[in-house]
Amino acid sequence: GAGVSQSPSNKVTEKGKDVELRCDPISGHTALYWYRQSLGQGLEFLIYFQGNSAPDKSGLPSDRFSAERTGGSVSTLTIQRTQQEDSAVYLCASTLGLTPQETQYFGPGTRLLVL
Amino acid sequence: QQQVKQSPQSLIVQKGGISIINCAYENTAFDYFPWYQQFPGKGPALLIAIRPDVSEKKEGRFTISFNKSAKQFSLHIMDSQPGDSATYFCAAEGGSNYKLTFGKGTLLTVNP
């Protein structure tokens, strides 16, 4: 069984451009989480999905950020009109279900650099 | 508001020594406290976790100590090895949601 995969592994973009980051969770995992890891700032929760719905979007920093999940599997995080402060590692994690205290399995992340 | 405070930011230990990383939390609804280990270029991976009904949990060289009244918990790495060099994050979960609130991380370097 493959783990969580993310693509691209690295992305360099120019300020003002839109970017899409992809996450493939572990097969059969129903819950999916997005986090942002900035240098020296730990991991910041962005959004999570149960199936295709997002019960908690509270961590999305602005309306430039959006995410969707289709077919209960792949998720895409979109950042519109990127800014330099968006530069970070974007991590995706998945869990088998949505019950308390489940282990979150993380992907390797997408390193985004906005010039 | 930083709900989970982690210290130190970085730590250098000699091989064979004890590494200690501390975390403090504010939200009394938290009821699950995992530690994640992250190597460069990789995503975090669960190392060990504790629930507040116990004061200590040990798995091999890794021990979590938990003080509910002080709202603090710590990770102890005994007989630290160079392969333990990584960034360690404490986290907390609880209340009505399933998201993890992370500390800012501790970069551990174990010198040979």
PDB file of N, CA and C in Angstrom, chain B residues 12-107:
ATOM      1  N   ILE B  12      20.728  20.502  20.888  1.00  0.00           N
ATOM      2  CA  ILE B  12      21.881  19.709  20.479  1.00  0.00           C
ATOM      3  C   ILE B  12      22.252  18.794  21.637  1.00  0.00           C
ATOM      4  N   VAL B  13      22.349  17.507  21.334  1.00  0.00           N
ATOM      5  CA  VAL B  13      22.628  16.501  22.351  1.00  0.00           C
ATOM      6  C   VAL B  13      23.743  15.581  21.847  1.00  0.00           C
ATOM      7  N   GLN B  14      24.528  15.106  22.759  1.00  0.00           N
ATOM      8  CA  GLN B  14      25.556  14.138  22.382  1.00  0.00           C
ATOM      9  C   GLN B  14      24.950  12.752  22.328  1.00  0.00           C
ATOM     10  N   LYS B  15      25.516  11.926  21.469  1.00  0.00           N
ATOM     11  CA  LYS B  15      25.081  10.537  21.357  1.00  0.00           C
ATOM     12  C   LYS B  15      25.078   9.885  22.731  1.00  0.00           C
ATOM     13  N   GLY B  16      23.979   9.192  23.020  1.00  0.00           N
ATOM     14  CA  GLY B  16      23.858   8.539  24.307  1.00  0.00           C
ATOM     15  C   GLY B  16      23.183   9.382  25.373  1.00  0.00           C
ATOM     16  N   GLY B  17      23.010  10.657  25.093  1.00  0.00           N
ATOM     17  CA  GLY B  17      22.391  11.554  26.059  1.00  0.00           C
ATOM     18  C   GLY B  17      20.867  11.501  26.018  1.00  0.00           C
ATOM     19  N   ILE B  18      20.253  12.286  26.876  1.00  0.00           N
ATOM     20  CA  ILE B  18      18.793  12.360  26.934  1.00  0.00           C
ATOM     21  C   ILE B  18      18.326  13.661  26.296  1.00  0.00           C
ATOM     22  N   SER B  19      17.395  13.550  25.382  1.00  0.00           N
ATOM     23  CA  SER B  19      16.795  14.727  24.746  1.00  0.00           C
ATOM     24  C   SER B  19      15.431  14.960  25.391  1.00  0.00           C
ATOM     25  N   ILE B  20      15.171  16.193  25.762  1.00  0.00           N
ATOM     26  CA  ILE B  20      13.894  16.523  26.392  1.00  0.00           C
ATOM     27  C   ILE B  20      13.269  17.717  25.680  1.00  0.00           C
ATOM     28  N   ILE B  21      12.043  17.539  25.227  1.00  0.00           N
ATOM     29  CA  ILE B  21      11.302  18.603  24.554  1.00  0.00           C
ATOM     30  C   ILE B  21       9.992  18.808  25.303  1.00  0.00           C
ATOM     31  N   ASN B  22       9.661  20.058  25.536  1.00  0.00           N
ATOM     32  CA  ASN B  22       8.508  20.377  26.356  1.00  0.00           C
ATOM     33  C   ASN B  22       7.403  21.081  25.576  1.00  0.00           C
ATOM     34  N   CYS B  23       6.172  20.811  25.972  1.00  0.00           N
ATOM     35  CA  CYS B  23       5.023  21.496  25.372  1.00  0.00           C
ATOM     36  C   CYS B  23       4.020  21.860  26.447  1.00  0.00           C
ATOM     37  N   ALA B  24       3.347  22.967  26.232  1.00  0.00           N
ATOM     38  CA  ALA B  24       2.297  23.415  27.129  1.00  0.00           C
ATOM     39  C   ALA B  24       1.085  23.796  26.298  1.00  0.00           C
ATOM     40  N   TYR B  25      -0.078  23.505  26.828  1.00  0.00           N
ATOM     41  CA  TYR B  25      -1.296  23.815  26.076  1.00  0.00           C
ATOM     42  C   TYR B  25      -2.234  24.644  26.929  1.00  0.00           C
ATOM     43  N   GLU B  26      -3.205  25.262  26.275  1.00  0.00           N
ATOM     44  CA  GLU B  26      -4.140  26.147  26.959  1.00  0.00           C
ATOM     45  C   GLU B  26      -5.562  25.598  26.971  1.00  0.00           C
ATOM     46  N   ASN B  27      -5.927  24.909  25.911  1.00  0.00           N
ATOM     47  CA  ASN B  27      -7.310  24.471  25.744  1.00  0.00           C
ATOM     48  C   ASN B  27      -7.574  23.200  26.557  1.00  0.00           C
ATOM     49  N   THR B  28      -8.399  23.298  27.577  1.00  0.00           N
ATOM     50  CA  THR B  28      -8.671  22.141  28.436  1.00  0.00           C
ATOM     51  C   THR B  28      -9.522  21.082  27.730  1.00  0.00           C
ATOM     52  N   ALA B  29     -10.025  21.392  26.552  1.00  0.00           N
ATOM     53  CA  ALA B  29     -10.791  20.400  25.786  1.00  0.00           C
ATOM     54  C   ALA B  29      -9.873  19.408  25.072  1.00  0.00           C
ATOM     55  N   PHE B  30      -8.587  19.731  24.987  1.00  0.00           N
ATOM     56  CA  PHE B  30      -7.658  18.797  24.355  1.00  0.00           C
ATOM     57  C   PHE B  30      -7.609  17.498  25.151  1.00  0.00           C
ATOM     58  N   ASP B  31      -7.677  16.360  24.434  1.00  0.00           N
ATOM     59  CA  ASP B  31      -7.648  15.084  25.130  1.00  0.00           C
ATOM     60  C   ASP B  31      -6.805  14.037  24.415  1.00  0.00           C
ATOM     61  N   TYR B  32      -5.959  14.489  23.532  1.00  0.00           N
ATOM     62  CA  TYR B  32      -5.082  13.562  22.811  1.00  0.00           C
ATOM     63  C   TYR B  32      -3.845  14.345  22.424  1.00  0.00           C
ATOM     64  N   PHE B  33      -2.669  13.771  22.734  1.00  0.00           N
ATOM     65  CA  PHE B  33      -1.421  14.517  22.587  1.00  0.00           C
ATOM     66  C   PHE B  33      -0.386  13.654  21.875  1.00  0.00           C
ATOM     67  N   PRO B  34      -0.306  13.778  20.557  1.00  0.00           N
ATOM     68  CA  PRO B  34       0.690  13.006  19.805  1.00  0.00           C
ATOM     69  C   PRO B  34       1.973  13.804  19.592  1.00  0.00           C
ATOM     70  N   TRP B  35       3.029  13.077  19.372  1.00  0.00           N
ATOM     71  CA  TRP B  35       4.298  13.667  18.940  1.00  0.00           C
ATOM     72  C   TRP B  35       4.595  13.151  17.542  1.00  0.00           C
ATOM     73  N   TYR B  36       5.012  14.064  16.674  1.00  0.00           N
ATOM     74  CA  TYR B  36       5.367  13.704  15.307  1.00  0.00           C
ATOM     75  C   TYR B  36       6.852  13.984  15.090  1.00  0.00           C
ATOM     76  N   GLN B  37       7.456  13.125  14.271  1.00  0.00           N
ATOM     77  CA  GLN B  37       8.871  13.248  13.923  1.00  0.00           C
ATOM     78  C   GLN B  37       8.953  13.535  12.425  1.00  0.00           C
ATOM     79  N   GLN B  38       9.752  14.514  12.055  1.00  0.00           N
ATOM     80  CA  GLN B  38       9.873  14.873  10.653  1.00  0.00           C
ATOM     81  C   GLN B  38      11.334  14.956  10.244  1.00  0.00           C
ATOM     82  N   PHE B  39      11.696  14.162   9.225  1.00  0.00           N
ATOM     83  CA  PHE B  39      13.028  14.234   8.638  1.00  0.00           C
ATOM     84  C   PHE B  39      12.991  15.183   7.449  1.00  0.00           C
ATOM     85  N   PRO B  40      14.139  15.767   7.120  1.00  0.00           N
ATOM     86  CA  PRO B  40      14.168  16.729   6.001  1.00  0.00           C
ATOM     87  C   PRO B  40      13.600  16.141   4.722  1.00  0.00           C
ATOM     88  N   GLY B  41      12.720  16.905   4.089  1.00  0.00           N
ATOM     89  CA  GLY B  41      12.144  16.482   2.823  1.00  0.00           C
ATOM     90  C   GLY B  41      11.017  15.474   2.946  1.00  0.00           C
ATOM     91  N   LYS B  42      10.656  15.139   4.155  1.00  0.00           N
ATOM     92  CA  LYS B  42       9.588  14.163   4.394  1.00  0.00           C
ATOM     93  C   LYS B  42       8.444  14.813   5.157  1.00  0.00           C
ATOM     94  N   GLY B  43       7.284  14.163   5.108  1.00  0.00           N
ATOM     95  CA  GLY B  43       6.188  14.626   5.935  1.00  0.00           C
ATOM     96  C   GLY B  43       6.348  14.114   7.359  1.00  0.00           C
ATOM     97  N   PRO B  44       5.676  14.745   8.316  1.00  0.00           N
ATOM     98  CA  PRO B  44       5.728  14.266   9.699  1.00  0.00           C
ATOM     99  C   PRO B  44       5.147  12.864   9.818  1.00  0.00           C
ATOM    100  N   ALA B  45       5.664  12.106  10.769  1.00  0.00           N
ATOM    101  CA  ALA B  45       5.154  10.761  11.032  1.00  0.00           C
ATOM    102  C   ALA B  45       4.931  10.611  12.525  1.00  0.00           C
ATOM    103  N   LEU B  46       3.835   9.964  12.879  1.00  0.00           N
ATOM    104  CA  LEU B  46       3.509   9.774  14.290  1.00  0.00           C
ATOM    105  C   LEU B  46       4.603   8.965  14.980  1.00  0.00           C
ATOM    106  N   LEU B  47       5.041   9.481  16.117  1.00  0.00           N
ATOM    107  CA  LEU B  47       6.087   8.818  16.890  1.00  0.00           C
ATOM    108  C   LEU B  47       5.487   8.101  18.102  1.00  0.00           C
ATOM    109  N   ILE B  48       4.729   8.821  18.870  1.00  0.00           N
ATOM    110  CA  ILE B  48       4.127   8.304  20.093  1.00  0.00           C
ATOM    111  C   ILE B  48       3.021   9.266  20.507  1.00  0.00           C
ATOM    112  N   ALA B  49       2.015   8.754  21.212  1.00  0.00           N
ATOM    113  CA  ALA B  49       0.911   9.616  21.621  1.00  0.00           C
ATOM    114  C   ALA B  49       0.421   9.214  23.003  1.00  0.00           C
ATOM    115  N   ILE B  50      -0.230  10.146  23.691  1.00  0.00           N
ATOM    116  CA  ILE B  50      -0.732   9.886  25.028  1.00  0.00           C
ATOM    117  C   ILE B  50      -2.109  10.502  25.216  1.00  0.00           C
ATOM    118  N   ARG B  51      -2.912   9.887  26.057  1.00  0.00           N
ATOM    119  CA  ARG B  51      -4.190  10.433  26.471  1.00  0.00           C
ATOM    120  C   ARG B  51      -4.081  10.884  27.916  1.00  0.00           C
ATOM    121  N   PRO B  52      -4.881  11.844  28.358  1.00  0.00           N
ATOM    122  CA  PRO B  52      -4.675  12.435  29.684  1.00  0.00           C
ATOM    123  C   PRO B  52      -5.047  11.550  30.859  1.00  0.00           C
ATOM    124  N   ASP B  53      -5.508  10.335  30.604  1.00  0.00           N
ATOM    125  CA  ASP B  53      -5.843   9.459  31.727  1.00  0.00           C
ATOM    126  C   ASP B  53      -4.620   8.733  32.279  1.00  0.00           C
ATOM    127  N   VAL B  54      -3.476   8.912  31.624  1.00  0.00           N
ATOM    128  CA  VAL B  54      -2.226   8.343  32.138  1.00  0.00           C
ATOM    129  C   VAL B  54      -1.187   9.453  32.234  1.00  0.00           C
ATOM    130  N   SER B  55      -0.216   9.273  33.102  1.00  0.00           N
ATOM    131  CA  SER B  55       0.800  10.304  33.304  1.00  0.00           C
ATOM    132  C   SER B  55       2.074  10.032  32.513  1.00  0.00           C
ATOM    133  N   GLU B  56       2.215   8.815  32.010  1.00  0.00           N
ATOM    134  CA  GLU B  56       3.426   8.484  31.282  1.00  0.00           C
ATOM    135  C   GLU B  56       3.150   7.354  30.305  1.00  0.00           C
ATOM    136  N   LYS B  57       3.822   7.448  29.151  1.00  0.00           N
ATOM    137  CA  LYS B  57       3.746   6.366  28.175  1.00  0.00           C
ATOM    138  C   LYS B  57       5.129   6.165  27.597  1.00  0.00           C
ATOM    139  N   LYS B  58       5.551   4.914  27.532  1.00  0.00           N
ATOM    140  CA  LYS B  58       6.890   4.618  27.053  1.00  0.00           C
ATOM    141  C   LYS B  58       6.817   3.645  25.890  1.00  0.00           C
ATOM    142  N   GLU B  59       7.576   3.960  24.842  1.00  0.00           N
ATOM    143  CA  GLU B  59       7.710   3.057  23.712  1.00  0.00           C
ATOM    144  C   GLU B  59       9.183   3.043  23.317  1.00  0.00           C
ATOM    145  N   GLY B  60       9.861   1.981  23.711  1.00  0.00           N
ATOM    146  CA  GLY B  60      11.282   1.881  23.431  1.00  0.00           C
ATOM    147  C   GLY B  60      12.050   2.992  24.121  1.00  0.00           C
ATOM    148  N   ARG B  61      12.808   3.771  23.347  1.00  0.00           N
ATOM    149  CA  ARG B  61      13.605   4.856  23.935  1.00  0.00           C
ATOM    150  C   ARG B  61      12.801   6.153  24.114  1.00  0.00           C
ATOM    151  N   PHE B  62      11.574   6.155  23.663  1.00  0.00           N
ATOM    152  CA  PHE B  62      10.746   7.365  23.674  1.00  0.00           C
ATOM    153  C   PHE B  62       9.703   7.295  24.791  1.00  0.00           C
ATOM    154  N   THR B  63       9.624   8.356  25.580  1.00  0.00           N
ATOM    155  CA  THR B  63       8.673   8.433  26.681  1.00  0.00           C
ATOM    156  C   THR B  63       7.974   9.773  26.648  1.00  0.00           C
ATOM    157  N   ILE B  64       6.651   9.746  26.808  1.00  0.00           N
ATOM    158  CA  ILE B  64       5.899  10.986  27.014  1.00  0.00           C
ATOM    159  C   ILE B  64       5.536  11.065  28.485  1.00  0.00           C
ATOM    160  N   SER B  65       5.804  12.221  29.085  1.00  0.00           N
ATOM    161  CA  SER B  65       5.337  12.508  30.435  1.00  0.00           C
ATOM    162  C   SER B  65       4.242  13.554  30.344  1.00  0.00           C
ATOM    163  N   PHE B  66       3.156  13.353  31.096  1.00  0.00           N
ATOM    164  CA  PHE B  66       1.990  14.234  30.982  1.00  0.00           C
ATOM    165  C   PHE B  66       1.581  14.738  32.361  1.00  0.00           C
ATOM    166  N   ASN B  67       1.411  16.044  32.471  1.00  0.00           N
ATOM    167  CA  ASN B  67       0.978  16.667  33.717  1.00  0.00           C
ATOM    168  C   ASN B  67      -0.303  17.436  33.434  1.00  0.00           C
ATOM    169  N   LYS B  68      -1.431  16.818  33.760  1.00  0.00           N
ATOM    170  CA  LYS B  68      -2.722  17.406  33.409  1.00  0.00           C
ATOM    171  C   LYS B  68      -2.974  18.711  34.154  1.00  0.00           C
ATOM    172  N   SER B  69      -2.628  18.764  35.427  1.00  0.00           N
ATOM    173  CA  SER B  69      -2.916  19.965  36.208  1.00  0.00           C
ATOM    174  C   SER B  69      -2.112  21.158  35.705  1.00  0.00           C
ATOM    175  N   ALA B  70      -0.900  20.885  35.251  1.00  0.00           N
ATOM    176  CA  ALA B  70      -0.056  21.963  34.731  1.00  0.00           C
ATOM    177  C   ALA B  70      -0.290  22.216  33.251  1.00  0.00           C
ATOM    178  N   LYS B  71      -1.065  21.353  32.619  1.00  0.00           N
ATOM    179  CA  LYS B  71      -1.306  21.434  31.171  1.00  0.00           C
ATOM    180  C   LYS B  71       0.008  21.436  30.410  1.00  0.00           C
ATOM    181  N   GLN B  72       0.845  20.458  30.759  1.00  0.00           N
ATOM    182  CA  GLN B  72       2.145  20.333  30.114  1.00  0.00           C
ATOM    183  C   GLN B  72       2.414  18.874  29.786  1.00  0.00           C
ATOM    184  N   PHE B  73       3.173  18.655  28.721  1.00  0.00           N
ATOM    185  CA  PHE B  73       3.621  17.314  28.403  1.00  0.00           C
ATOM    186  C   PHE B  73       4.985  17.411  27.732  1.00  0.00           C
ATOM    187  N   SER B  74       5.742  16.346  27.848  1.00  0.00           N
ATOM    188  CA  SER B  74       7.102  16.389  27.333  1.00  0.00           C
ATOM    189  C   SER B  74       7.481  15.060  26.707  1.00  0.00           C
ATOM    190  N   LEU B  75       8.435  15.147  25.792  1.00  0.00           N
ATOM    191  CA  LEU B  75       8.996  13.978  25.127  1.00  0.00           C
ATOM    192  C   LEU B  75      10.425  13.796  25.623  1.00  0.00           C
ATOM    193  N   HIS B  76      10.724  12.591  26.052  1.00  0.00           N
ATOM    194  CA  HIS B  76      12.076  12.247  26.464  1.00  0.00           C
ATOM    195  C   HIS B  76      12.600  11.178  25.513  1.00  0.00           C
ATOM    196  N   ILE B  77      13.773  11.431  24.963  1.00  0.00           N
ATOM    197  CA  ILE B  77      14.430  10.440  24.117  1.00  0.00           C
ATOM    198  C   ILE B  77      15.666   9.968  24.861  1.00  0.00           C
ATOM    199  N   MET B  78      15.629   8.731  25.302  1.00  0.00           N
ATOM    200  CA  MET B  78      16.763   8.166  26.030  1.00  0.00           C
ATOM    201  C   MET B  78      17.799   7.645  25.043  1.00  0.00           C
ATOM    202  N   ASP B  79      19.061   7.624  25.491  1.00  0.00           N
ATOM    203  CA  ASP B  79      20.139   7.080  24.652  1.00  0.00           C
ATOM    204  C   ASP B  79      20.032   7.632  23.224  1.00  0.00           C
ATOM    205  N   SER B  80      19.986   8.943  23.111  1.00  0.00           N
ATOM    206  CA  SER B  80      19.785   9.585  21.814  1.00  0.00           C
ATOM    207  C   SER B  80      20.851   9.148  20.809  1.00  0.00           C
ATOM    208  N   GLN B  81      20.409   8.945  19.574  1.00  0.00           N
ATOM    209  CA  GLN B  81      21.280   8.485  18.497  1.00  0.00           C
ATOM    210  C   GLN B  81      21.306   9.506  17.355  1.00  0.00           C
ATOM    211  N   PRO B  82      22.379   9.526  16.574  1.00  0.00           N
ATOM    212  CA  PRO B  82      22.423  10.451  15.434  1.00  0.00           C
ATOM    213  C   PRO B  82      21.221  10.295  14.500  1.00  0.00           C
ATOM    214  N   GLY B  83      20.696   9.085  14.383  1.00  0.00           N
ATOM    215  CA  GLY B  83      19.524   8.847  13.552  1.00  0.00           C
ATOM    216  C   GLY B  83      18.251   9.468  14.093  1.00  0.00           C
ATOM    217  N   ASP B  84      18.292   9.937  15.336  1.00  0.00           N
ATOM    218  CA  ASP B  84      17.145  10.640  15.915  1.00  0.00           C
ATOM    219  C   ASP B  84      17.117  12.107  15.498  1.00  0.00           C
ATOM    220  N   SER B  85      18.174  12.562  14.856  1.00  0.00           N
ATOM    221  CA  SER B  85      18.234  13.961  14.424  1.00  0.00           C
ATOM    222  C   SER B  85      17.095  14.242  13.455  1.00  0.00           C
ATOM    223  N   ALA B  86      16.229  15.150  13.843  1.00  0.00           N
ATOM    224  CA  ALA B  86      15.006  15.428  13.089  1.00  0.00           C
ATOM    225  C   ALA B  86      14.314  16.615  13.757  1.00  0.00           C
ATOM    226  N   THR B  87      13.198  17.014  13.178  1.00  0.00           N
ATOM    227  CA  THR B  87      12.359  18.015  13.831  1.00  0.00           C
ATOM    228  C   THR B  87      11.197  17.306  14.496  1.00  0.00           C
ATOM    229  N   TYR B  88      10.943  17.656  15.724  1.00  0.00           N
ATOM    230  CA  TYR B  88       9.885  17.023  16.509  1.00  0.00           C
ATOM    231  C   TYR B  88       8.778  18.041  16.788  1.00  0.00           C
ATOM    232  N   PHE B  89       7.556  17.629  16.552  1.00  0.00           N
ATOM    233  CA  PHE B  89       6.394  18.477  16.789  1.00  0.00           C
ATOM    234  C   PHE B  89       5.493  17.826  17.832  1.00  0.00           C
ATOM    235  N   CYS B  90       5.115  18.576  18.831  1.00  0.00           N
ATOM    236  CA  CYS B  90       4.028  18.125  19.683  1.00  0.00           C
ATOM    237  C   CYS B  90       2.727  18.637  19.081  1.00  0.00           C
ATOM    238  N   ALA B  91       1.651  17.983  19.426  1.00  0.00           N
ATOM    239  CA  ALA B  91       0.355  18.372  18.889  1.00  0.00           C
ATOM    240  C   ALA B  91      -0.723  18.045  19.912  1.00  0.00           C
ATOM    241  N   ALA B  92      -1.899  18.577  19.674  1.00  0.00           N
ATOM    242  CA  ALA B  92      -3.029  18.313  20.562  1.00  0.00           C
ATOM    243  C   ALA B  92      -4.307  18.280  19.751  1.00  0.00           C
ATOM    244  N   GLU B  93      -5.228  17.448  20.213  1.00  0.00           N
ATOM    245  CA  GLU B  93      -6.526  17.320  19.547  1.00  0.00           C
ATOM    246  C   GLU B  93      -7.591  17.191  20.625  1.00  0.00           C
ATOM    247  N   GLY B  94      -8.771  17.691  20.318  1.00  0.00           N
ATOM    248  CA  GLY B  94      -9.853  17.504  21.275  1.00  0.00           C
ATOM    249  C   GLY B  94     -11.000  18.445  21.027  1.00  0.00           C
ATOM    250  N   GLY B  95     -12.032  18.299  21.819  1.00  0.00           N
ATOM    251  CA  GLY B  95     -13.224  19.104  21.621  1.00  0.00           C
ATOM    252  C   GLY B  95     -14.071  18.519  20.513  1.00  0.00           C
ATOM    253  N   SER B  96     -14.685  19.381  19.748  1.00  0.00           N
ATOM    254  CA  SER B  96     -15.657  18.938  18.754  1.00  0.00           C
ATOM    255  C   SER B  96     -15.056  18.779  17.352  1.00  0.00           C
ATOM    256  N   ASN B  97     -13.727  18.886  17.255  1.00  0.00           N
ATOM    257  CA  ASN B  97     -13.164  18.738  15.914  1.00  0.00           C
ATOM    258  C   ASN B  97     -12.029  17.714  15.942  1.00  0.00           C
ATOM    259  N   TYR B  98     -11.546  17.374  14.792  1.00  0.00           N
ATOM    260  CA  TYR B  98     -10.550  16.321  14.663  1.00  0.00           C
ATOM    261  C   TYR B  98      -9.215  16.841  14.168  1.00  0.00           C
ATOM    262  N   LYS B  99      -9.074  18.135  14.093  1.00  0.00           N
ATOM    263  CA  LYS B  99      -7.826  18.677  13.578  1.00  0.00           C
ATOM    264  C   LYS B  99      -6.787  18.721  14.676  1.00  0.00           C
ATOM    265  N   LEU B 100      -5.535  18.640  14.274  1.00  0.00           N
ATOM    266  CA  LEU B 100      -4.418  18.729  15.202  1.00  0.00           C
ATOM    267  C   LEU B 100      -3.930  20.168  15.284  1.00  0.00           C
ATOM    268  N   THR B 101      -3.656  20.605  16.502  1.00  0.00           N
ATOM    269  CA  THR B 101      -3.004  21.889  16.726  1.00  0.00           C
ATOM    270  C   THR B 101      -1.559  21.583  17.094  1.00  0.00           C
ATOM    271  N   PHE B 102      -0.629  22.095  16.301  1.00  0.00           N
ATOM    272  CA  PHE B 102       0.776  21.752  16.450  1.00  0.00           C
ATOM    273  C   PHE B 102       1.557  22.845  17.167  1.00  0.00           C
ATOM    274  N   GLY B 103       2.597  22.410  17.882  1.00  0.00           N
ATOM    275  CA  GLY B 103       3.608  23.339  18.338  1.00  0.00           C
ATOM    276  C   GLY B 103       4.492  23.730  17.171  1.00  0.00           C
ATOM    277  N   LYS B 104       5.424  24.661  17.404  1.00  0.00           N
ATOM    278  CA  LYS B 104       6.235  25.175  16.310  1.00  0.00           C
ATOM    279  C   LYS B 104       7.408  24.287  15.958  1.00  0.00           C
ATOM    280  N   GLY B 105       7.648  23.246  16.717  1.00  0.00           N
ATOM    281  CA  GLY B 105       8.691  22.311  16.367  1.00  0.00           C
ATOM    282  C   GLY B 105      10.006  22.538  17.096  1.00  0.00           C
ATOM    283  N   THR B 106      10.744  21.449  17.253  1.00  0.00           N
ATOM    284  CA  THR B 106      12.088  21.487  17.850  1.00  0.00           C
ATOM    285  C   THR B 106      13.029  20.746  16.930  1.00  0.00           C
ATOM    286  N   LEU B 107      14.068  21.432  16.491  1.00  0.00           N
ATOM    287  CA  LEU B 107      15.088  20.799  15.661  1.00  0.00           C
ATOM    288  C   LEU B 107      16.118  20.143  16.570  1.00  0.00           C
TER     289      LEU B 107
END
